[in-house]
Coordinates of C-alpha atoms and ligand atoms in Angstrom, one line a residue:
M453 CA 0.0 0.0 0.0
I454 CA 1.1 3.5 -0.8
L455 CA -0.1 6.4 1.4
S456 CA 0.1 9.4 -0.9
G457 CA 0.9 13.1 -0.3
G458 CA -1.8 15.8 0.1
P459 CA -2.2 19.5 1.0
A460 CA -3.3 19.0 4.7
S461 CA -1.2 19.3 7.8
A462 CA -0.7 16.0 9.7
F463 CA -1.4 17.6 13.1
A464 CA -4.2 20.0 12.0
E465 CA -7.6 19.4 13.6
G466 CA -9.6 16.8 11.6
A467 CA -6.5 15.8 9.6
R468 CA -7.1 12.6 7.6
R469 CA -5.7 9.5 9.1
A470 CA -4.8 6.2 7.5
P471 CA -7.2 3.4 8.6
P472 CA -5.3 2.1 11.7
E473 CA -5.8 -1.5 10.7
I474 CA -3.4 -1.2 7.7
F475 CA -0.5 -1.1 10.2
D476 CA -1.5 -4.6 11.5
M477 CA -1.9 -6.4 8.2
G478 CA 1.6 -7.5 7.9
K479 CA 1.9 -5.9 4.5
P480 CA 4.5 -3.4 3.2
L481 CA 3.7 0.3 3.4
L482 CA 5.2 3.3 1.7
G483 CA 4.2 6.7 3.0
I484 CA 5.0 9.7 0.7
C485 CA 5.1 13.3 2.2
Y486 CA 1.8 13.6 4.1
G487 CA 1.5 9.8 3.9
M488 CA 4.8 9.4 5.8
Q489 CA 3.9 12.1 8.3
T490 CA 0.5 10.6 9.1
M491 CA 2.2 7.1 9.4
V492 CA 4.8 8.5 11.8
A493 CA 2.2 10.4 13.8
Q494 CA -0.1 7.3 14.0
L495 CA 2.7 5.0 15.0
G496 CA 3.9 7.1 18.0
G497 CA 6.4 9.5 16.4
A498 CA 6.1 13.3 16.1
V499 CA 5.4 15.8 13.3
A500 CA 5.8 19.5 13.7
Q501 CA 5.7 22.6 11.5
A502 CA 9.2 23.2 10.1
A503 CA 10.8 26.6 10.7
R504 CA 10.7 27.1 7.0
G505 CA 9.0 25.0 4.4
E506 CA 10.9 23.2 1.7
Y507 CA 9.6 23.6 -1.9
G508 CA 11.5 22.6 -5.0
R509 CA 14.7 20.8 -5.5
A510 CA 16.7 19.5 -2.6
R511 CA 19.7 17.2 -2.1
I512 CA 19.4 14.2 0.1
E513 CA 22.1 11.8 1.2
S514 CA 21.3 8.2 2.3
C515 CA 22.7 7.3 5.7
A516 CA 22.0 3.6 5.6
D517 CA 21.9 0.7 3.0
S518 CA 18.3 -0.1 2.2
E519 CA 16.2 -2.0 -0.3
L520 CA 14.3 1.2 -1.1
L521 CA 17.1 3.7 -1.7
G522 CA 20.1 1.4 -2.4
A523 CA 23.6 1.9 -0.9
R524 CA 24.4 4.4 1.9
S525 CA 26.2 7.7 1.2
V526 CA 24.6 8.1 -2.2
A527 CA 23.4 11.7 -2.9
R528 CA 20.5 12.4 -5.2
E529 CA 18.5 15.4 -6.2
V530 CA 14.8 15.2 -5.1
W531 CA 11.7 17.3 -5.2
M532 CA 10.3 18.5 -1.9
S533 CA 7.0 20.2 -1.2
H534 CA 6.2 20.4 2.5
A535 CA 5.6 22.8 5.4
D536 CA 5.6 20.1 8.2
R537 CA 8.3 17.6 8.9
V538 CA 8.9 14.6 11.0
T539 CA 10.8 15.5 14.3
E540 CA 10.8 12.2 16.1
L541 CA 10.6 8.6 14.8
P542 CA 8.2 5.9 16.1
P543 CA 9.7 2.9 17.9
G544 CA 11.4 0.5 15.4
F545 CA 12.1 3.2 12.8
K546 CA 15.4 4.6 11.6
A547 CA 16.5 7.3 9.2
L548 CA 17.5 6.2 5.7
A549 CA 18.3 9.7 4.3
A550 CA 18.5 13.3 5.3
S551 CA 18.5 16.7 3.5
D552 CA 19.7 20.0 5.0
N553 CA 16.2 20.9 6.1
A554 CA 14.7 17.5 6.8
P555 CA 16.8 15.2 9.0
F556 CA 14.2 12.4 8.3
A557 CA 14.0 12.7 4.5
A558 CA 13.5 8.9 4.3
V559 CA 12.8 6.5 7.1
A560 CA 12.0 2.9 7.6
D561 CA 11.0 0.1 9.9
E562 CA 12.5 -2.6 7.7
A563 CA 11.3 -5.5 9.9
R564 CA 7.7 -4.5 9.3
G565 CA 8.3 -3.4 5.7
F566 CA 7.2 0.2 6.5
F567 CA 8.9 3.0 4.5
G568 CA 8.4 6.8 4.5
L569 CA 9.7 9.5 2.1
Q570 CA 9.5 13.2 2.7
F571 CA 10.3 13.8 -0.9
H572 CA 8.2 13.0 -4.0
P573 CA 9.6 10.0 -5.9
E574 CA 6.6 10.2 -8.3
V575 CA 7.7 13.5 -9.9
T576 CA 10.0 14.0 -12.8
Q577 CA 12.4 16.2 -10.9
T578 CA 13.4 13.5 -8.5
E579 CA 16.5 11.7 -9.7
G580 CA 15.8 8.0 -9.9
G581 CA 12.3 8.5 -8.5
S582 CA 10.8 5.7 -10.5
E583 CA 13.6 3.3 -9.4
V584 CA 12.6 4.1 -5.8
L585 CA 9.0 3.2 -6.5
S586 CA 10.1 0.2 -8.5
N587 CA 12.2 -1.0 -5.5
F588 CA 9.2 -0.8 -3.3
V589 CA 6.7 -2.4 -5.7
H590 CA 8.9 -5.1 -7.2
G591 CA 11.5 -5.5 -4.5
V592 CA 9.9 -4.9 -1.1
C593 CA 6.4 -6.1 -2.2
G594 CA 7.5 -8.7 -4.7
C595 CA 4.9 -7.7 -7.4
A596 CA 5.3 -9.0 -11.0
R597 CA 5.7 -6.8 -14.0
E598 CA 2.4 -7.2 -15.7
W599 CA 1.4 -3.6 -16.5
T600 CA 2.6 -3.7 -20.1
P601 CA 1.0 -2.0 -23.1
A602 CA -0.1 -5.4 -24.6
N603 CA -1.8 -6.4 -21.4
I604 CA -3.4 -3.0 -21.0
V605 CA -4.8 -3.2 -24.5
A606 CA -6.0 -6.8 -24.1
R607 CA -7.8 -6.0 -20.9
A608 CA -9.3 -2.8 -22.3
L609 CA -10.7 -4.6 -25.4
D610 CA -12.3 -7.2 -23.2
E611 CA -13.8 -4.6 -20.9
I612 CA -15.1 -2.4 -23.7
R613 CA -16.8 -5.4 -25.4
E614 CA -18.1 -6.6 -22.1
Q615 CA -19.5 -3.2 -21.0
T616 CA -21.1 -2.1 -24.3
R617 CA -22.6 -5.5 -25.3
G618 CA -23.3 -4.6 -28.9
E619 CA -24.8 -1.1 -28.1
G620 CA -23.9 2.0 -30.0
V621 CA -21.0 4.3 -28.8
I622 CA -20.3 7.9 -29.6
L623 CA -16.9 9.5 -29.1
G624 CA -15.9 13.1 -29.3
L625 CA -12.7 13.2 -31.3
S626 CA -10.6 16.3 -30.5
G627 CA -7.4 15.8 -32.5
G628 CA -5.5 15.3 -29.2
V629 CA -3.5 12.2 -28.3
D630 CA -6.0 11.0 -25.7
S631 CA -9.2 11.0 -27.7
S632 CA -7.3 9.6 -30.7
V633 CA -6.0 6.6 -28.7
A634 CA -9.5 6.1 -27.3
A635 CA -10.9 6.1 -30.8
A636 CA -8.3 3.6 -32.1
L637 CA -9.0 1.3 -29.1
L638 CA -12.8 1.5 -29.6
Q639 CA -12.4 0.9 -33.3
R640 CA -10.4 -2.2 -32.6
A641 CA -12.8 -3.4 -29.9
I642 CA -16.2 -2.6 -31.4
G643 CA -15.6 -0.7 -34.7
A644 CA -19.1 -1.4 -36.1
Q645 CA -20.8 0.2 -33.0
L646 CA -18.7 3.4 -33.1
T647 CA -19.5 6.8 -34.4
C648 CA -17.0 9.7 -33.8
I649 CA -17.9 13.4 -33.8
F650 CA -15.2 15.9 -34.5
V651 CA -16.2 19.5 -33.6
D652 CA -13.9 22.0 -35.2
T653 CA -14.0 24.8 -32.7
G654 CA -11.8 27.2 -34.7
L655 CA -9.4 26.9 -31.8
L656 CA -7.3 24.0 -33.1
R657 CA -3.7 23.9 -34.1
M658 CA -2.5 24.4 -37.7
N659 CA -4.1 21.8 -40.1
E660 CA -5.3 19.8 -37.2
G661 CA -8.8 19.2 -38.6
D662 CA -7.5 17.8 -41.8
L663 CA -5.0 15.5 -40.1
V664 CA -7.7 14.1 -37.9
M665 CA -9.9 13.3 -40.8
Q666 CA -7.1 11.8 -42.8
T667 CA -5.9 9.5 -40.0
F668 CA -9.2 8.3 -38.7
A669 CA -11.7 8.5 -41.6
E670 CA -9.3 7.7 -44.4
H671 CA -6.7 5.4 -42.9
L672 CA -8.5 3.7 -40.0
G673 CA -11.9 3.5 -41.5
V674 CA -13.6 5.1 -38.5
R675 CA -17.0 6.6 -39.0
V676 CA -16.4 10.3 -38.3
R677 CA -18.7 13.3 -38.6
R678 CA -16.9 16.7 -38.9
V679 CA -18.8 19.8 -37.6
D680 CA -17.5 23.3 -38.4
A681 CA -18.5 25.3 -35.4
A682 CA -15.8 28.1 -35.4
D683 CA -18.4 30.9 -35.9
E684 CA -20.4 29.8 -32.9
F685 CA -17.4 29.6 -30.6
F686 CA -16.0 33.0 -31.5
A687 CA -19.5 34.6 -31.1
R688 CA -20.0 33.0 -27.7
L689 CA -16.5 34.1 -26.5
K690 CA -16.8 37.7 -27.5
G691 CA -15.9 40.1 -24.7
V692 CA -15.1 37.3 -22.2
T693 CA -11.7 37.5 -20.5
E694 CA -11.9 35.5 -17.2
P695 CA -10.2 32.1 -17.7
E696 CA -12.6 29.9 -15.8
R697 CA -15.6 31.6 -17.6
K698 CA -13.9 31.0 -20.9
R699 CA -13.4 27.3 -20.1
K700 CA -17.0 27.0 -18.9
I701 CA -18.4 28.7 -22.0
I702 CA -16.4 26.5 -24.3
G703 CA -17.3 23.3 -22.3
N704 CA -21.0 24.2 -22.4
L705 CA -21.1 25.1 -26.1
F706 CA -19.1 22.0 -27.0
I707 CA -21.7 20.0 -25.1
E708 CA -24.6 21.8 -27.0
I709 CA -23.1 21.2 -30.4
F710 CA -22.1 17.7 -29.5
E711 CA -25.6 16.9 -28.3
R712 CA -27.1 18.3 -31.4
E713 CA -24.9 16.0 -33.6
A714 CA -25.1 13.0 -31.3
A715 CA -28.9 13.2 -31.6
R716 CA -28.5 12.3 -35.2
V717 CA -26.7 9.1 -34.3
E718 CA -29.3 6.4 -34.0
D719 CA -29.3 4.0 -31.0
A720 CA -26.3 5.4 -29.2
K721 CA -26.3 4.2 -25.6
W722 CA -22.7 5.1 -24.6
L723 CA -20.6 8.2 -24.6
A724 CA -16.8 7.4 -24.7
Q725 CA -14.3 10.0 -23.5
G726 CA -10.5 10.2 -23.7
T727 CA -10.3 11.0 -20.0
I728 CA -6.9 10.1 -18.6
Y729 CA -5.8 9.8 -14.9
P730 CA -4.4 13.3 -14.4
D731 CA -7.8 14.8 -15.7
V732 CA -9.5 12.7 -13.0
I733 CA -7.2 14.0 -10.2
E734 CA -7.1 17.6 -11.3
S735 CA -10.9 17.7 -11.7
A736 CA -11.5 16.3 -8.3
G737 CA -13.5 19.3 -7.1
D738 CA -15.8 19.0 -10.2
S739 CA -18.7 16.7 -10.7
G740 CA -16.2 14.1 -12.2
G741 CA -15.4 11.0 -10.3
G742 CA -12.5 12.3 -8.3
S743 CA -12.1 11.8 -4.5
G744 CA -13.2 15.4 -3.8
Q745 CA -10.1 15.8 -1.7
A746 CA -7.4 17.0 -4.1
T747 CA -7.7 20.8 -4.6
L748 CA -9.4 22.0 -7.8
I749 CA -6.8 23.6 -10.0
K750 CA -8.6 24.1 -13.3
S751 CA -11.9 22.9 -14.6
H752 CA -11.2 20.4 -17.4
H753 CA -14.1 20.3 -19.8
N754 CA -13.7 16.7 -20.7
V755 CA -14.8 15.4 -17.3
G756 CA -18.3 16.8 -16.9
G757 CA -22.1 16.4 -16.7
L758 CA -22.5 15.4 -20.4
P759 CA -23.4 11.7 -20.1
Q760 CA -26.1 12.3 -17.5
R761 CA -27.7 15.1 -19.5
M762 CA -27.6 13.0 -22.7
R763 CA -28.8 9.9 -20.8
L764 CA -25.8 8.1 -22.0
K765 CA -23.6 5.7 -20.1
L766 CA -20.0 6.8 -19.7
L767 CA -17.2 4.8 -21.2
E768 CA -13.6 5.9 -20.3
P769 CA -11.2 3.3 -21.4
L770 CA -8.1 5.4 -20.6
R771 CA -9.2 6.6 -17.2
D772 CA -6.5 4.7 -15.3
L773 CA -3.6 5.7 -17.5
F774 CA -1.0 8.4 -17.4
K775 CA 0.0 10.2 -20.7
D776 CA 3.1 8.1 -21.3
E777 CA 1.0 4.9 -20.9
V778 CA -1.6 6.3 -23.3
R779 CA 1.1 6.8 -25.9
A780 CA 2.4 3.3 -25.4
V781 CA -1.1 2.0 -25.9
G782 CA -1.4 4.1 -29.1
R783 CA 1.8 2.6 -30.4
E784 CA 0.6 -0.9 -29.5
L785 CA -2.5 -0.2 -31.6
G786 CA -0.4 0.9 -34.5
L787 CA -1.3 4.6 -34.6
P788 CA 1.2 6.7 -36.7
E789 CA 4.0 8.2 -34.8
S790 CA 3.1 11.7 -36.2
L791 CA -0.1 11.5 -34.2
I792 CA 1.1 9.8 -31.1
A793 CA 4.2 12.0 -30.7
R794 CA 2.0 15.2 -30.9
H795 CA 2.2 17.2 -27.8
P796 CA -0.9 17.1 -25.7
F797 CA -3.5 19.8 -26.4
P798 CA -6.0 21.0 -23.9
G799 CA -9.8 20.6 -24.4
P800 CA -10.5 24.3 -24.6
G801 CA -7.8 24.6 -27.3
L802 CA -6.1 27.8 -28.3
A803 CA -8.6 29.7 -26.1
V804 CA -6.5 29.1 -23.0
R805 CA -3.4 30.2 -24.9
I806 CA -4.9 33.5 -26.0
L807 CA -4.9 35.4 -22.8
G808 CA -8.0 37.5 -22.2
E809 CA -10.6 37.9 -25.0
V810 CA -10.5 35.2 -27.7
R811 CA -10.7 36.7 -31.2
R812 CA -10.6 35.0 -34.5
E813 CA -7.6 37.2 -35.7
F814 CA -5.7 36.4 -32.5
A815 CA -6.2 32.7 -33.1
G816 CA -4.9 33.1 -36.6
V817 CA -1.7 34.8 -35.4
L818 CA -1.2 32.3 -32.6
R819 CA -1.7 29.3 -35.0
R820 CA 1.0 30.6 -37.3
A821 CA 3.4 31.4 -34.5
D822 CA 2.8 28.0 -32.9
A823 CA 3.4 26.2 -36.2
I824 CA 6.7 27.9 -36.7
F825 CA 7.8 27.0 -33.2
M826 CA 6.9 23.3 -33.9
E827 CA 8.8 23.4 -37.2
E828 CA 11.9 24.8 -35.4
L829 CA 11.6 22.2 -32.7
Q830 CA 11.6 19.6 -35.5
N831 CA 14.4 21.2 -37.4
H832 CA 16.6 21.2 -34.3
K833 CA 15.5 17.6 -33.4
M834 CA 14.1 18.8 -30.1
H835 CA 10.4 18.1 -30.6
S836 CA 10.5 14.6 -29.1
H837 CA 12.8 15.7 -26.3
V838 CA 10.3 18.0 -24.7
S839 CA 6.9 16.8 -23.3
Q840 CA 4.9 19.8 -24.5
A841 CA 5.6 23.0 -26.3
F842 CA 3.4 25.7 -27.7
A843 CA 3.1 29.4 -28.3
V844 CA 0.9 31.8 -26.2
F845 CA -0.7 35.0 -27.5
L846 CA -0.3 37.9 -25.1
P847 CA -2.8 40.7 -25.7
V848 CA -0.3 43.4 -24.8
K849 CA 1.5 45.5 -27.3
S850 CA 5.2 46.4 -27.3
V851 CA 7.2 48.6 -29.6
G852 CA 9.5 47.2 -32.2
V853 CA 11.2 48.2 -35.5
T854 CA 10.4 46.4 -38.8
G855 CA 12.5 47.7 -41.7
D856 CA 12.8 51.4 -40.9
K857 CA 9.4 51.7 -39.4
R858 CA 8.2 51.7 -35.8
A859 CA 6.0 48.8 -35.0
Y860 CA 3.6 48.5 -32.1
E861 CA 2.4 44.9 -32.1
H862 CA 1.5 41.9 -29.9
V863 CA 3.8 39.6 -27.9
I864 CA 4.1 35.9 -28.4
A865 CA 5.4 33.8 -25.5
L866 CA 7.0 30.4 -26.1
R867 CA 6.5 27.6 -23.6
A868 CA 8.3 24.2 -23.6
V869 CA 8.3 21.8 -20.6
E870 CA 9.7 18.5 -19.6
T871 CA 7.6 16.1 -17.5
T872 CA 6.3 12.6 -17.6
D873 CA 3.1 13.0 -15.6
F874 CA 2.1 16.6 -16.3
M875 CA 1.3 17.1 -12.6
T876 CA 4.7 18.7 -12.2
A877 CA 7.0 20.0 -14.9
D878 CA 10.1 22.0 -15.5
W879 CA 10.8 24.4 -18.3
A880 CA 12.9 23.0 -21.1
R881 CA 16.5 24.3 -21.5
L882 CA 16.1 24.7 -25.3
P883 CA 19.2 25.5 -27.3
H884 CA 19.7 29.2 -27.9
A885 CA 20.0 28.6 -31.6
L886 CA 16.5 27.1 -31.7
L887 CA 15.0 29.9 -29.7
A888 CA 16.8 32.5 -31.9
S889 CA 15.4 31.0 -35.1
A890 CA 11.9 30.6 -33.8
S891 CA 11.9 34.2 -32.5
A892 CA 13.3 35.6 -35.7
R893 CA 10.9 33.7 -37.9
I894 CA 7.9 34.5 -35.8
C895 CA 8.7 38.3 -35.8
N896 CA 9.4 38.2 -39.5
E897 CA 6.7 35.9 -40.8
V898 CA 3.7 36.5 -38.6
P899 CA 2.2 39.9 -39.1
G900 CA 1.0 41.4 -35.8
V901 CA 3.9 40.2 -33.7
S902 CA 6.9 42.3 -32.8
R903 CA 8.4 40.4 -29.8
V904 CA 8.9 36.9 -28.6
V905 CA 9.6 35.8 -25.0
Y906 CA 10.4 32.4 -23.5
D907 CA 8.6 31.2 -20.3
I908 CA 11.0 29.9 -17.6
S909 CA 8.5 29.0 -14.9
A910 CA 8.2 25.5 -13.4
K911 CA 5.0 23.8 -12.4
P912 CA 4.4 24.3 -9.5
P913 CA 4.1 27.2 -8.9
A914 CA 3.0 28.0 -12.5
T915 CA 0.8 25.6 -14.5
I916 CA 1.8 24.4 -17.9
E917 CA -1.0 26.3 -19.7
W918 CA -1.2 30.1 -19.0
E919 CA -4.9 30.0 -18.3
Ligands
LIG751 P1 -1.9 22.6 -16.5 O1 -2.0 23.9 -17.3 O2 -3.1 22.3 -15.7 O3 -1.9 21.5 -17.7 O4 -0.6 22.5 -15.8 C1 -1.6 20.1 -17.4 C2 -1.8 19.4 -18.7 O5 -3.2 19.4 -19.0 C3 -3.5 20.0 -20.2 N1 -4.8 20.7 -20.0 C4 -6.0 20.3 -20.4 N2 -6.3 19.1 -21.0 N3 -8.6 19.8 -21.0 C5 -7.6 18.9 -21.3 O6 -7.9 17.9 -21.9 C6 -8.3 20.9 -20.3 O7 -9.2 21.7 -20.0 C7 -6.9 21.2 -20.0 N4 -6.3 22.2 -19.4 C8 -5.0 21.9 -19.4 C9 -2.3 20.9 -20.5 O8 -2.2 21.2 -21.9 C10 -1.2 20.1 -19.9 O9 -0.8 19.1 -20.8

């Protein structure tokens, strides 16, 4: 069992506790951050507020050999995010590693198989973090390695056939990796029962609509209906600047259009969605199926009230998967690399990358700038080395010179991040030559832009998207 982290304080009133019986089951336990603090507090140790919190990178050094962290005296860079810390260990526990600010950065009662980590092994920034998790799961717990793409696909095909039992399924295809992989999976499982609806919101990336139609309708033989709804989206977004309102408007209009189109599909009983695990967690405060405990960060429009309203049953074949696993499944299903390797794209599309009011002309400028940035990433062979990259349109004007003339035009920000889980991310250290050519080309080739900046914020505290 793994007790995860969380935003609460382990000694606050009403703080959540692990069910006490898990400590008597004779099974291995791994507590991470809050999970370790509550384990320590429940087993007779002490947790207190640290003089200063520890957020971001830290260096830890192991002070004992262990199955979890390996040999003693090994230093590694880890990601910390905590205000409280363990000050006293429960009986039977010892320290495995320390950082400057946390003398108990890793602890264990090895006889009982209980381990605690103050740092986060699950985030990209922790060096060898997945090895630590693997040491726990495969080493300490002795679990087999069965979570492979082939097994995931085989299980999903069975589950989809079992669940739908010959009934019709509708899927909203967005052009993104998730809904594309969901479509390919459903096509393989129950192709004859599937109808996809592709709503072109006018907020898609360059040539995205055509690529979707080519891949799915032409190559895979999927039944796809394409709806051109750009006018409706721009009309509804006119004058709206607040990010959450923009998201809600887009989500609602998308639902409206989708319902309209879906009503024309006869005998549909299921609505399939390309929801993936991070959507579920980050929408925990929404009506989606989250625990209601994680703090709401942004409302994601793909986990919502659509199925109830449409009286459709919900089918979410990717709900348990992280992005890298979704890609592995897509490859297993034989989807083209050009589609699988595409960077993820948010449901509300370019609307969350045009800060403030969304206008058709801004979307046109942004699409061109974004396409140039993608081309330059490809030219410099960096596209597959970053997890997500895109351009953002800033509705501020700055002064420039083009030719001999003074220009007073908009600003484009470039964002590129490295992450595996999209829950945390670091900005990509792109080569200067790439940034230089992207900037020069955008200023020269995209009318309406006089300046390009590069975003150097990590998540947290920033998010990946700007809105
Ligand atoms: P943030 O900005 O929350 O983004 O750090 C994390 C990842 O989620 C994507 N994203 C979305 N995906 N619907 C989606 O399907 C949404 O409303 C949405 N908002 C953000 C974002 O592109 C990044 O990959």
